[in-house]
Short mmCIF file of C-alpha atoms in Angstrom, two decimals:
data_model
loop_
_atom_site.label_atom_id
_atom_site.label_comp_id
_atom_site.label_asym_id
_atom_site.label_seq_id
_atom_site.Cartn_x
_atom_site.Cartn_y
_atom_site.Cartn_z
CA UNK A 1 38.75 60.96 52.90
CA UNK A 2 36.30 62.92 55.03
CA UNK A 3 34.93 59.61 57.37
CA UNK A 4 39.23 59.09 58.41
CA UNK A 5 38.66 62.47 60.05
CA UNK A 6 35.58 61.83 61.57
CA UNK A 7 36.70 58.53 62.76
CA UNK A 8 39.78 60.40 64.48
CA UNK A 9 37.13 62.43 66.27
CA UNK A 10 35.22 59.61 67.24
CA UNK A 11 37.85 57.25 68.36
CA UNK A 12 40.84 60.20 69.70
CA UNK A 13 43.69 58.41 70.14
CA UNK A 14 42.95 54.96 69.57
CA UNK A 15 41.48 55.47 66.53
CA UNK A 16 44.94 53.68 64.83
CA UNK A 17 44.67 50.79 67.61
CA UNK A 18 43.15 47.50 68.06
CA UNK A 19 40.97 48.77 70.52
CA UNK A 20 37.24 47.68 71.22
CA UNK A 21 34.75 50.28 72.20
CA UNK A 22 31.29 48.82 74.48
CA UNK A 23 28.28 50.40 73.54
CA UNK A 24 25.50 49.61 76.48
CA UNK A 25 22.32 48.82 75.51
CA UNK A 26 21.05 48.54 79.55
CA UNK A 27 19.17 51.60 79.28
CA UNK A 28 16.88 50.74 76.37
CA UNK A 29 17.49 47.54 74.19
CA UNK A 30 18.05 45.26 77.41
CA UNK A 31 14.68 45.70 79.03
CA UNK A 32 12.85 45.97 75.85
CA UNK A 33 14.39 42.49 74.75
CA UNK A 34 13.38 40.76 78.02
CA UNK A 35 11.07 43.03 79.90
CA UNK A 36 9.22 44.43 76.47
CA UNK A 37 10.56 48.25 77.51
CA UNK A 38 9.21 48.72 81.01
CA UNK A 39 12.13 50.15 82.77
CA UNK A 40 11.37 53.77 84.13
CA UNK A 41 13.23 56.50 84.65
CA UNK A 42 13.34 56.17 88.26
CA UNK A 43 14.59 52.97 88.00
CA UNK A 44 17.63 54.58 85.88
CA UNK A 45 18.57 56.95 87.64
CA UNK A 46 20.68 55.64 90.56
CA UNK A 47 22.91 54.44 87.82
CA UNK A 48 23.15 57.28 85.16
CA UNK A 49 26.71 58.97 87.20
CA UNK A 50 28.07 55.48 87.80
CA UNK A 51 27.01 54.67 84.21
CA UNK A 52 28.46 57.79 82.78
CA UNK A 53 31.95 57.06 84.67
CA UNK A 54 32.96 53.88 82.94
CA UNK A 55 33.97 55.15 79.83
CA UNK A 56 31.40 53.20 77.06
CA UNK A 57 31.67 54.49 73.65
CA UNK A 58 28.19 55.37 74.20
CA UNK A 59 24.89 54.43 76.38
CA UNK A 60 21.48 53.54 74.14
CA UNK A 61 18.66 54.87 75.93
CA UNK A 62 16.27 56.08 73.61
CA UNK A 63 13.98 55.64 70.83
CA UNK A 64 12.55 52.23 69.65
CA UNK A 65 9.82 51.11 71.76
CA UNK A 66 10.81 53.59 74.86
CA UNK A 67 9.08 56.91 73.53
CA UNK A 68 5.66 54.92 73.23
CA UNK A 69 5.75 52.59 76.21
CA UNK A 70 7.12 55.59 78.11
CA UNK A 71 3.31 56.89 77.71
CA UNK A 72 1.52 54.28 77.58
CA UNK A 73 3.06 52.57 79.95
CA UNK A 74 4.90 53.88 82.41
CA UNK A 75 3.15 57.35 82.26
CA UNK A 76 6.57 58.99 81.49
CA UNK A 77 6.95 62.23 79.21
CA UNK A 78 9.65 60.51 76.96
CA UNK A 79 11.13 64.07 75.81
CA UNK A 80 11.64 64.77 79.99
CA UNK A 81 13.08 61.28 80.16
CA UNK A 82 15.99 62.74 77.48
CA UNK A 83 16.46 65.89 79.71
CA UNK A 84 16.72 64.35 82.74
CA UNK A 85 19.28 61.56 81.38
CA UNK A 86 21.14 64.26 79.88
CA UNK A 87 21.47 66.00 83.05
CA UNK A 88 23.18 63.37 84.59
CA UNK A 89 25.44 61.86 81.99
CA UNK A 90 28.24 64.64 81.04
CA UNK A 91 30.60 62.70 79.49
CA UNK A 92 29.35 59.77 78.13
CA UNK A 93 27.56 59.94 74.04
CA UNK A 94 24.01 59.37 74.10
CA UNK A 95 22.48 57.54 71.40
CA UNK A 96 18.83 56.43 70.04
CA UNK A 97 17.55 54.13 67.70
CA UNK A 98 15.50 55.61 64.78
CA UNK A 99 13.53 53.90 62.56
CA UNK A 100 14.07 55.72 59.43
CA UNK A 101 10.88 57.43 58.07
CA UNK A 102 9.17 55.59 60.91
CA UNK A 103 11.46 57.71 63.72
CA UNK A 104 10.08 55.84 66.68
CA UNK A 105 6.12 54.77 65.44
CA UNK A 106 4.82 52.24 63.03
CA UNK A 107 4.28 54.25 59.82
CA UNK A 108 6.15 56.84 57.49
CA UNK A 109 5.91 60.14 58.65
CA UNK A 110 6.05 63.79 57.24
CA UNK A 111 9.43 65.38 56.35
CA UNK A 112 8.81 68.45 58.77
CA UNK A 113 7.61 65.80 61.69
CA UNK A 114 10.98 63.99 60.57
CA UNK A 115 12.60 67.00 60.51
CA UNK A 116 11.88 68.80 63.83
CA UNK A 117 11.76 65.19 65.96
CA UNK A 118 15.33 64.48 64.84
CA UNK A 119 16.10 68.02 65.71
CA UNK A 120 14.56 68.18 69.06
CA UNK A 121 16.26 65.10 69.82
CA UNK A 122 19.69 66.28 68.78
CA UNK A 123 19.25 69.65 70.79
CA UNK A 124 18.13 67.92 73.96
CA UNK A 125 21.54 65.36 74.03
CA UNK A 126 21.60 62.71 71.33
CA UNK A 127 24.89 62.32 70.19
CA UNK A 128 24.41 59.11 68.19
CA UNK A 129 21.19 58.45 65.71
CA UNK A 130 21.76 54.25 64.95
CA UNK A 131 19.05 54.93 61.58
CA UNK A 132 17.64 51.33 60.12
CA UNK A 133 14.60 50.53 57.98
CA UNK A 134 13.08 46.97 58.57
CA UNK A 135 13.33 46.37 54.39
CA UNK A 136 16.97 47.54 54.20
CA UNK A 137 15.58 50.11 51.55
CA UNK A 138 17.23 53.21 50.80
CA UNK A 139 14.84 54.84 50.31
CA UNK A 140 13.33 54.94 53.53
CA UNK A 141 16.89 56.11 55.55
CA UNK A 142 18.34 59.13 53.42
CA UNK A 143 16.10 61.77 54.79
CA UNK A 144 16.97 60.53 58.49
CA UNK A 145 20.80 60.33 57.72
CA UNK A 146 20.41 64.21 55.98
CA UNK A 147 18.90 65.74 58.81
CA UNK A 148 21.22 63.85 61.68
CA UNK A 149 24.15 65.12 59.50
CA UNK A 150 22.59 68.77 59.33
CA UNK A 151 22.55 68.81 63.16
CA UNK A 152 26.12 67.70 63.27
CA UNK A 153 25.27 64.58 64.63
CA UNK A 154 27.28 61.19 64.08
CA UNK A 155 24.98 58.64 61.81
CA UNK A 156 25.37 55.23 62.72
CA UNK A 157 23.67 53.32 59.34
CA UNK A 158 22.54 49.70 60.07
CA UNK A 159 22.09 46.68 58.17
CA UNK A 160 18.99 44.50 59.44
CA UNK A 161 21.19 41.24 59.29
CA UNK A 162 18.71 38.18 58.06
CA UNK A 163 18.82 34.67 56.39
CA UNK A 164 16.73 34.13 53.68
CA UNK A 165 17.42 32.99 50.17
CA UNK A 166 18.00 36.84 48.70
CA UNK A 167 19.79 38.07 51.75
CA UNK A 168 23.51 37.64 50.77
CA UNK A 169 27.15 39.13 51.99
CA UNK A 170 27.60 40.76 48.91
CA UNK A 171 23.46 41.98 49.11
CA UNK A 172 24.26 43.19 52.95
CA UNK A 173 27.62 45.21 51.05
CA UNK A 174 26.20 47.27 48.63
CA UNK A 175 23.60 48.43 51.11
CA UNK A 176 26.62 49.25 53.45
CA UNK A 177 27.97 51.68 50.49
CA UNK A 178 24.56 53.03 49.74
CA UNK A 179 25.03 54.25 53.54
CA UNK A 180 28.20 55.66 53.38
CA UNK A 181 27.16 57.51 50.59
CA UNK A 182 24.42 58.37 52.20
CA UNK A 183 26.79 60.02 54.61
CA UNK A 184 26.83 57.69 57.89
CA UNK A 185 29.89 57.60 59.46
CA UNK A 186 29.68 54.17 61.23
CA UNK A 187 27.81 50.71 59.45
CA UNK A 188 25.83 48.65 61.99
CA UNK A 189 25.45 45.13 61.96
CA UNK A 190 21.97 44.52 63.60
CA UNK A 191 21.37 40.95 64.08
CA UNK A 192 17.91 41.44 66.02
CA UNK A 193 16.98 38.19 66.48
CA UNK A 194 20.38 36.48 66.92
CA UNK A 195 20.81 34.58 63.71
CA UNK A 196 24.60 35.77 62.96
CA UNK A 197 26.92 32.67 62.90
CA UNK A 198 30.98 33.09 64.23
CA UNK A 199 31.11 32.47 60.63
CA UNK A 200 29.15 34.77 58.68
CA UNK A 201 30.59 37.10 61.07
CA UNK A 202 33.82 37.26 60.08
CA UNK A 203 33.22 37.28 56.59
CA UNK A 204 30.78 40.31 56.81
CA UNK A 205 32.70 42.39 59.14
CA UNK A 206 35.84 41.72 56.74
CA UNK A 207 34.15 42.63 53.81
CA UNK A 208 32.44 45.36 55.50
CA UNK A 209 36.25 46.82 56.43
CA UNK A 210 37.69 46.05 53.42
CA UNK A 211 34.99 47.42 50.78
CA UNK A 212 33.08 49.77 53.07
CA UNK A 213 36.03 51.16 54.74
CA UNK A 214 33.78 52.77 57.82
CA UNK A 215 34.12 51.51 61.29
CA UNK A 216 32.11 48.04 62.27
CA UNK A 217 29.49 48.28 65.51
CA UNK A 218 27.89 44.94 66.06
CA UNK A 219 25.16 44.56 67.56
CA UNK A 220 23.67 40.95 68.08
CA UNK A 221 21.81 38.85 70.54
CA UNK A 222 21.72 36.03 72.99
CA UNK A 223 18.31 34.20 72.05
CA UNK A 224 20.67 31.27 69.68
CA UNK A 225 23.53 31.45 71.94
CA UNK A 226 25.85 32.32 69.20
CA UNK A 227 26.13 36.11 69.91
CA UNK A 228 29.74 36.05 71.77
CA UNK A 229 30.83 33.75 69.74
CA UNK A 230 30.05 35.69 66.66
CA UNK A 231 31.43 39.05 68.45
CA UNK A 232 34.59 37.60 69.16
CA UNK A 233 34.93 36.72 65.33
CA UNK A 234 33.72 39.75 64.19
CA UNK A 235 36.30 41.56 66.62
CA UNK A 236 39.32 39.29 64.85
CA UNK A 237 38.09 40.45 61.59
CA UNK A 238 37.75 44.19 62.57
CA UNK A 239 34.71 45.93 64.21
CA UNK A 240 35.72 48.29 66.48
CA UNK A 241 32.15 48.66 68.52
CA UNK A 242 30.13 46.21 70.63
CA UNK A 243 26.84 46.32 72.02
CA UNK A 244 26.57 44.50 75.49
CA UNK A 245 24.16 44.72 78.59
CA UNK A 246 24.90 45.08 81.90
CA UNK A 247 25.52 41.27 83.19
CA UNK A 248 21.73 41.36 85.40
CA UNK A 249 19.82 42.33 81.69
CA UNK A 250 22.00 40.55 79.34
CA UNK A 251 21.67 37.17 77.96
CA UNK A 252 18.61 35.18 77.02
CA UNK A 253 17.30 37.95 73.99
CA UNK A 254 19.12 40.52 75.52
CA UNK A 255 23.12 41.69 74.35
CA UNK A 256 26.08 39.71 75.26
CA UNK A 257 27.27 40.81 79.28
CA UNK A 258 28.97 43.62 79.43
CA UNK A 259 31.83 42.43 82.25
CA UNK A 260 31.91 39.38 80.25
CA UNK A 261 33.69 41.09 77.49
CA UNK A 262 35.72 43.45 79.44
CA UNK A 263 37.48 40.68 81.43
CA UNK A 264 37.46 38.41 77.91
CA UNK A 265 39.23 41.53 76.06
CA UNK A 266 41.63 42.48 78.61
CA UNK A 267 45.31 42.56 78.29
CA UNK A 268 44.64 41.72 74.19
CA UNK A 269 45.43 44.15 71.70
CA UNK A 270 41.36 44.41 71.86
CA UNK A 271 41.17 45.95 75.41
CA UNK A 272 38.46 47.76 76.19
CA UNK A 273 40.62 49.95 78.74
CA UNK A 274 37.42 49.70 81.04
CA UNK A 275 38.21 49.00 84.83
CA UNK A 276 35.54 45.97 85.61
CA UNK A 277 35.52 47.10 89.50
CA UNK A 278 33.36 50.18 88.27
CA UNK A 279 31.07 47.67 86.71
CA UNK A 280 29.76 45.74 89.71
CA UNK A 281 27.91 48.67 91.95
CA UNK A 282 25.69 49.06 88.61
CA UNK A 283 25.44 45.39 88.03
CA UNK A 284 24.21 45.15 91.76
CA UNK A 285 21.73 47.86 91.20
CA UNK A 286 20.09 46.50 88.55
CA UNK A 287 20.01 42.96 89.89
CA UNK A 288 17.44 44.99 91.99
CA UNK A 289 15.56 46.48 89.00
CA UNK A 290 15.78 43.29 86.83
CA UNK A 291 13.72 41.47 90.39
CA UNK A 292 11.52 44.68 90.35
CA UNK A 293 10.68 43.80 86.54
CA UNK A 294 9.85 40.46 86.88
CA UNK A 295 7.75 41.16 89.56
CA UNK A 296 5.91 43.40 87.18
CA UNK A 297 6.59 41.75 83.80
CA UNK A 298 6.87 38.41 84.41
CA UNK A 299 10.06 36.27 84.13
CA UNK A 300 11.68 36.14 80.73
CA UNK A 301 12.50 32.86 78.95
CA UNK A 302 16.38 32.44 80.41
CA UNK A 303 17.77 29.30 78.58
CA UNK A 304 18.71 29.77 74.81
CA UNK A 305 16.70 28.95 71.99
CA UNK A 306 17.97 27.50 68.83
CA UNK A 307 14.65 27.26 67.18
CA UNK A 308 14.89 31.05 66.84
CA UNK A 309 17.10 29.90 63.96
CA UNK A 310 14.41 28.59 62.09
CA UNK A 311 11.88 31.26 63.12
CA UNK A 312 13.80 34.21 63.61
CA UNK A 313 12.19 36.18 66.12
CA UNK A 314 13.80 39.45 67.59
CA UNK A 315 14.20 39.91 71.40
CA UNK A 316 11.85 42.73 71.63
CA UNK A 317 9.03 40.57 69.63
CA UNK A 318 9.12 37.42 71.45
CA UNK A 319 8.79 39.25 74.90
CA UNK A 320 5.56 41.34 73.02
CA UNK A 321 4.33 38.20 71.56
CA UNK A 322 4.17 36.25 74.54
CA UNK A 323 1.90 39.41 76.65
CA UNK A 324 0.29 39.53 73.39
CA UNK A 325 -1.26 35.84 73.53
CA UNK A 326 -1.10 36.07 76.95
CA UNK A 327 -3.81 38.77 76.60
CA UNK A 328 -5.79 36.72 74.06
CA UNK A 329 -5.80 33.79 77.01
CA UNK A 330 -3.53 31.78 74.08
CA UNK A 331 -0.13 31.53 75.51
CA UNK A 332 -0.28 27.86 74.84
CA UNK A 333 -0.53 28.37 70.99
CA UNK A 334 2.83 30.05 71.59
CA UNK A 335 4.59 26.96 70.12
CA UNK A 336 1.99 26.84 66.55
CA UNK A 337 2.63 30.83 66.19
CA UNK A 338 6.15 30.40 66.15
CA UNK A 339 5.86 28.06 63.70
CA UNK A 340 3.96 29.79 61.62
CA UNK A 341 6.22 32.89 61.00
CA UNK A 342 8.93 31.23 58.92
CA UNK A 343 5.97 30.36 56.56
CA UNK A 344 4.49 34.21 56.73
CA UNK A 345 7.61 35.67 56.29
CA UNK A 346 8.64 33.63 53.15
CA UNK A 347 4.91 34.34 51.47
CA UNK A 348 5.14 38.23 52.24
CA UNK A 349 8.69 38.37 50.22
CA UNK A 350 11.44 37.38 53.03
CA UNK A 351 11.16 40.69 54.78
CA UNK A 352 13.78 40.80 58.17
CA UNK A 353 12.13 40.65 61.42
CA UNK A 354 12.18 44.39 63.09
CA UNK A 355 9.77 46.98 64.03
CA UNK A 356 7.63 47.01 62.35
CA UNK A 357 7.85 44.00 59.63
CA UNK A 358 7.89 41.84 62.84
CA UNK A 359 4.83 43.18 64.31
CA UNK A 360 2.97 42.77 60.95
CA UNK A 361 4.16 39.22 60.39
CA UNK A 362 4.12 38.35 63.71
CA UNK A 363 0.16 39.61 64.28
CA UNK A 364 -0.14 37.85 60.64
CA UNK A 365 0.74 34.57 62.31
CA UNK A 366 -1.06 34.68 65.38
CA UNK A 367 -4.32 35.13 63.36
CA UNK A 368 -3.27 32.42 60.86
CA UNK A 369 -3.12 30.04 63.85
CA UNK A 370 -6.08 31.33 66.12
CA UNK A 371 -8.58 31.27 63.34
CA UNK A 372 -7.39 27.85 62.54
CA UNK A 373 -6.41 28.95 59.11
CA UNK A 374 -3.63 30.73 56.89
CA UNK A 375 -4.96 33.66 55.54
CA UNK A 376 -8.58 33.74 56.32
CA UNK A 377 -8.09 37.32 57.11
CA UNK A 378 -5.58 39.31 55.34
CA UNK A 379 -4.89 42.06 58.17
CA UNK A 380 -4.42 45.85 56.56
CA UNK A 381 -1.08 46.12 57.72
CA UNK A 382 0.01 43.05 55.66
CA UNK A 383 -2.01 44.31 52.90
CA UNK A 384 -0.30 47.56 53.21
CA UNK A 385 3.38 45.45 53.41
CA UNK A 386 2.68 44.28 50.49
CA UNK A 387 1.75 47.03 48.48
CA UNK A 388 4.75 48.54 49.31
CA UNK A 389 3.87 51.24 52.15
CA UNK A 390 6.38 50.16 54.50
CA UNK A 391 9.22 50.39 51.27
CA UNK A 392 10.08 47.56 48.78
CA UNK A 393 10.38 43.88 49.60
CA UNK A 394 13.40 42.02 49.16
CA UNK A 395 11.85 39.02 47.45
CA UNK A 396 8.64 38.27 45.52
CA UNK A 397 5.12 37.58 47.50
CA UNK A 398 3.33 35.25 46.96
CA UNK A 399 0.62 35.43 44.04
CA UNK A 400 -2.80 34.92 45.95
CA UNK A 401 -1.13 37.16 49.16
CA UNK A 402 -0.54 40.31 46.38
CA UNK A 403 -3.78 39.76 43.94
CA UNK A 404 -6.06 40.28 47.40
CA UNK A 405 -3.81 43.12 48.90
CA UNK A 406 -3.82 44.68 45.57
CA UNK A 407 -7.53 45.03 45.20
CA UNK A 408 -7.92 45.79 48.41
CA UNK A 409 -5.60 48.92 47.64
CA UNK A 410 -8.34 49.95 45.04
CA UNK A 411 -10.87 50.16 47.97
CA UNK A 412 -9.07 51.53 50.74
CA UNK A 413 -8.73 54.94 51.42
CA UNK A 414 -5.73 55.39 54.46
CA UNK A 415 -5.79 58.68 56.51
CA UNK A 416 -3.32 60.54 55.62
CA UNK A 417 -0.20 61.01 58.06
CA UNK A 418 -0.96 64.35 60.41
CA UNK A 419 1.85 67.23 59.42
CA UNK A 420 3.72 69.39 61.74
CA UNK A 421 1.61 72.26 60.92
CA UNK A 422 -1.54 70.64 61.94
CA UNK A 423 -0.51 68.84 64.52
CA UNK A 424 0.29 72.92 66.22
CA UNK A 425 -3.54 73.31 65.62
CA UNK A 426 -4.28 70.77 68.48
CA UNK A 427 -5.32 71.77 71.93
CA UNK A 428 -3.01 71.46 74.05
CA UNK A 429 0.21 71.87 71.77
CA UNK A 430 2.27 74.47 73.64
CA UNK A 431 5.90 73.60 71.86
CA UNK A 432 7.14 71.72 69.09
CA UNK A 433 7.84 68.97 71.39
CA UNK A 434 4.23 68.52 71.94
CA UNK A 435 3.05 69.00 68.05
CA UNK A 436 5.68 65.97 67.03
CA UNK A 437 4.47 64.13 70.03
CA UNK A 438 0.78 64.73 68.91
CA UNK A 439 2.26 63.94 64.85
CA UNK A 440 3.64 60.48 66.60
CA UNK A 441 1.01 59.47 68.75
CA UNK A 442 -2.50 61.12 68.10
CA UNK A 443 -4.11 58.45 69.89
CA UNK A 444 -1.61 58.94 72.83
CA UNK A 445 -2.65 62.37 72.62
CA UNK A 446 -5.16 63.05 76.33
CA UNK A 447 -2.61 60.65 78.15
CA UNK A 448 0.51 62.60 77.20
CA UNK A 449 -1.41 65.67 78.31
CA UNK A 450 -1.96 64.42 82.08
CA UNK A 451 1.47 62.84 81.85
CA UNK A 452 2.73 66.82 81.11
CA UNK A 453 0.60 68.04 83.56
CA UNK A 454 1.61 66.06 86.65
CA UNK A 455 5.31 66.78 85.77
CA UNK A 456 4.11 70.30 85.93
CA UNK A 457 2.40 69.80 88.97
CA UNK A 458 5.48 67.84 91.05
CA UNK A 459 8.61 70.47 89.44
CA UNK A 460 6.12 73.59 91.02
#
């Protein structure tokens, strides 16, 4: 079958051997889990050779939340951040995380902003596109998967792992096949907001090898405490890929440590093959950036938290929830917003917690509870969740929620997503780098320009 060959290609010689590849997520899902994406570049760097030397499967470090804190933010030019990484890491895949139709923003874009974004990104060193859609819907993942496969990229197709009482094994399955199909050559188990039992991961990952038949990355979290637990199950049962964090930015929402699971896997027929000396220089530099962050951040809840089993909130949304309120001078309602969300999520149709369902619900809630009550304004996003903009639900919403969304549907009249073409109308746009930017981001727009200028500037 054609995914055994590209299986050989991705695994070489161990592809017919027990052992576990390490994906590290230190570069992008670590600090947006617990330091909601503020890592820059320069920060990186003193790491990216030693990084690039310990022989991960492959290093996340873009897409998600970096492209748009990267401007807004840190003042970085997210495409020169690829470059630059890139430049230093020779040997090592690359990978992003794409958001189906979203790419890396909050709505569905164009086909030829799709297009050209996944290309550009392909050209300028991703190896690896992980492609999810918040809903789990089709629909919204198989012109990602077409175009990564056009560039001759490798498609990593994930499953937004949830609990709810229409998200089953067999449910999670059947969307697995509808992504090998699709084409992807590897099926991701995303458990964003570390809800994935030792348990249920064993009998996923086995069904997943057994009926799927494509190799198993998992990819969970610390916020329950379960998530090495649940990777050591779903290692005995067959997934061949981890995602961990280097030991200073794992734990707490983060991945699972990195060194933790080298020394755990070694001299097992699971043996990562990775020499744990190599790890500590870059666990010692980033000791350093993990004190710059909280510095800058704040410190990050540290202790585990098995109420995120009854709310299930994602690394990356707790740390955005908490500036969020924070912001609003509400921090102490923290507690009631939390609360809330089980109760949002289950009126709006069960929908899995990920950019940007978590945003949506999340946002939902917060109002909900500062307005001192449910529903006394129906934000547009939710409205547009539930009239289906975002893709289709996986359970029924509630009857008053969709009556109001629906007639506000009548009403509204949304601006329609900017094209490729028009976006090369804008001042400014000098490449196609700069349209899709513009396509992305138009409100972004003047502060990527300065942020392109300065580099200018410094490289004459």
């Amino acid at each position: 079958m054609w995914f055994v060959a590209r299986r050989a290609r991705m695994f070489g010689q161990d592809e017919t051997t027990g052992r576990v590849f390490i994906t590290d997520t230190t570069l992008r899902d670590a600090h947006q889990s617990l330091f909601a994406t503020r890592m820059s570049f320069e920060q990186m760097e003193p790491a990216l050779e030693m990084l690039d030397d310990v022989g991960f499967f492959s290093l996340e470090m873009w897409g998600g939340a970096t492209f748009d804190a990267a401007i807004r933010f840190l003042k970085e030019n997210p495409w020169e951040r690829l470059r630059r990484i890139r430049a230093k890491v020779r040997k090592t895949r690359l990978q992003m995380l794409l958001r189906g139709r979203n790419l890396v923003g909050y709505r569905h874009y164009p086909k030829d902003v799709a297009t050209k974004f996944i290309e550009l990104a392909a050209e300028y060193g991703i190896d690896i596109f992980r492609v999810f859609d918040a809903l789990n819907d089709p629909a919204n993942l198989e012109l990602a998967v077409s175009i990564v496969k056009r560039c001759g990229r490798i498609a990593e197709g994930a499953i937004s792992y949830t609990i709810s009482p229409v998200h089953t094994i067999d449910a999670f399955v059947q969307f697995a096949k509808q992504l090998r199909d699709m084409g992807c050559d590897i099926i991701c188990v995303k458990d964003m907001a570390g809800l994935l039992t030792p348990t249920a991961a064993y009998e996923l990952v086995s069904a997943l090898v057994d009926e799927v038949k494509l190799p198993v990355h998992l990819h969970c979290h610390c916020t329950s405490g379960m998530a090495e637990m649940a990777y050591w199950k779903g290692i005995e049962a067959g997934a061949r890929i981890i995602d961990c964090a280097i030991s200073p930015l794992s734990g707490a929402t983060s991945q699972p440590a990195t060194e933790t699971f080298v020394a755990a896997l070694a001299s097992t027929p699971y043996d990562t093959k990775i020499n744990l000396a190599k790890l500590r220089p870059i666990a010692q530099h980033f000791l350093k950036v993990r004190q710059q962050l909280e510095e800058q951040v704040g410190r990050p809840r540290s202790f585990v938290d098995v109420n995120v089993l009854h709310y299930q909130v994602p690394g990356g949304m707790m740390s955005n929830l908490i500036r969020q309120l924070k912001e609003q001078n509400a921090l102490e309602r923290l507690n009631e917003v939390l609360e809330e969300i089980p109760q949002v999520r289950a009126d709006l149709g069960y929908p899995p917690l990920v950019t940007p369902t978590s945003q949506i619900v999340g946002i939902q809630a917060a109002v909900n509870v500062l307005f001192n009550r449910r529903y006394a304004t129906l934000l547009e996003e939710t409205k547009d969740l539930i009239n289906g903009r975002y893709g289709k639900l996986p359970g029924r919403v509630k009857g008053e929620l969709l009556e109001r969304a629906q007639k506000s549907a009548v009403k509204r009249l949304e601006e329609p997503p900017i094209t490729l073409q028009q976006a090369r109308q804008q001042k400014g746009v000098e490449n196609d780098e700069d349209a899709v930017t513009y396509a992305l981001f138009p409100k972004n727009w003047n502060l990527y320009l300065q942020i392109k200028k300065k580099s200018t500037i410094e490289c004459e």
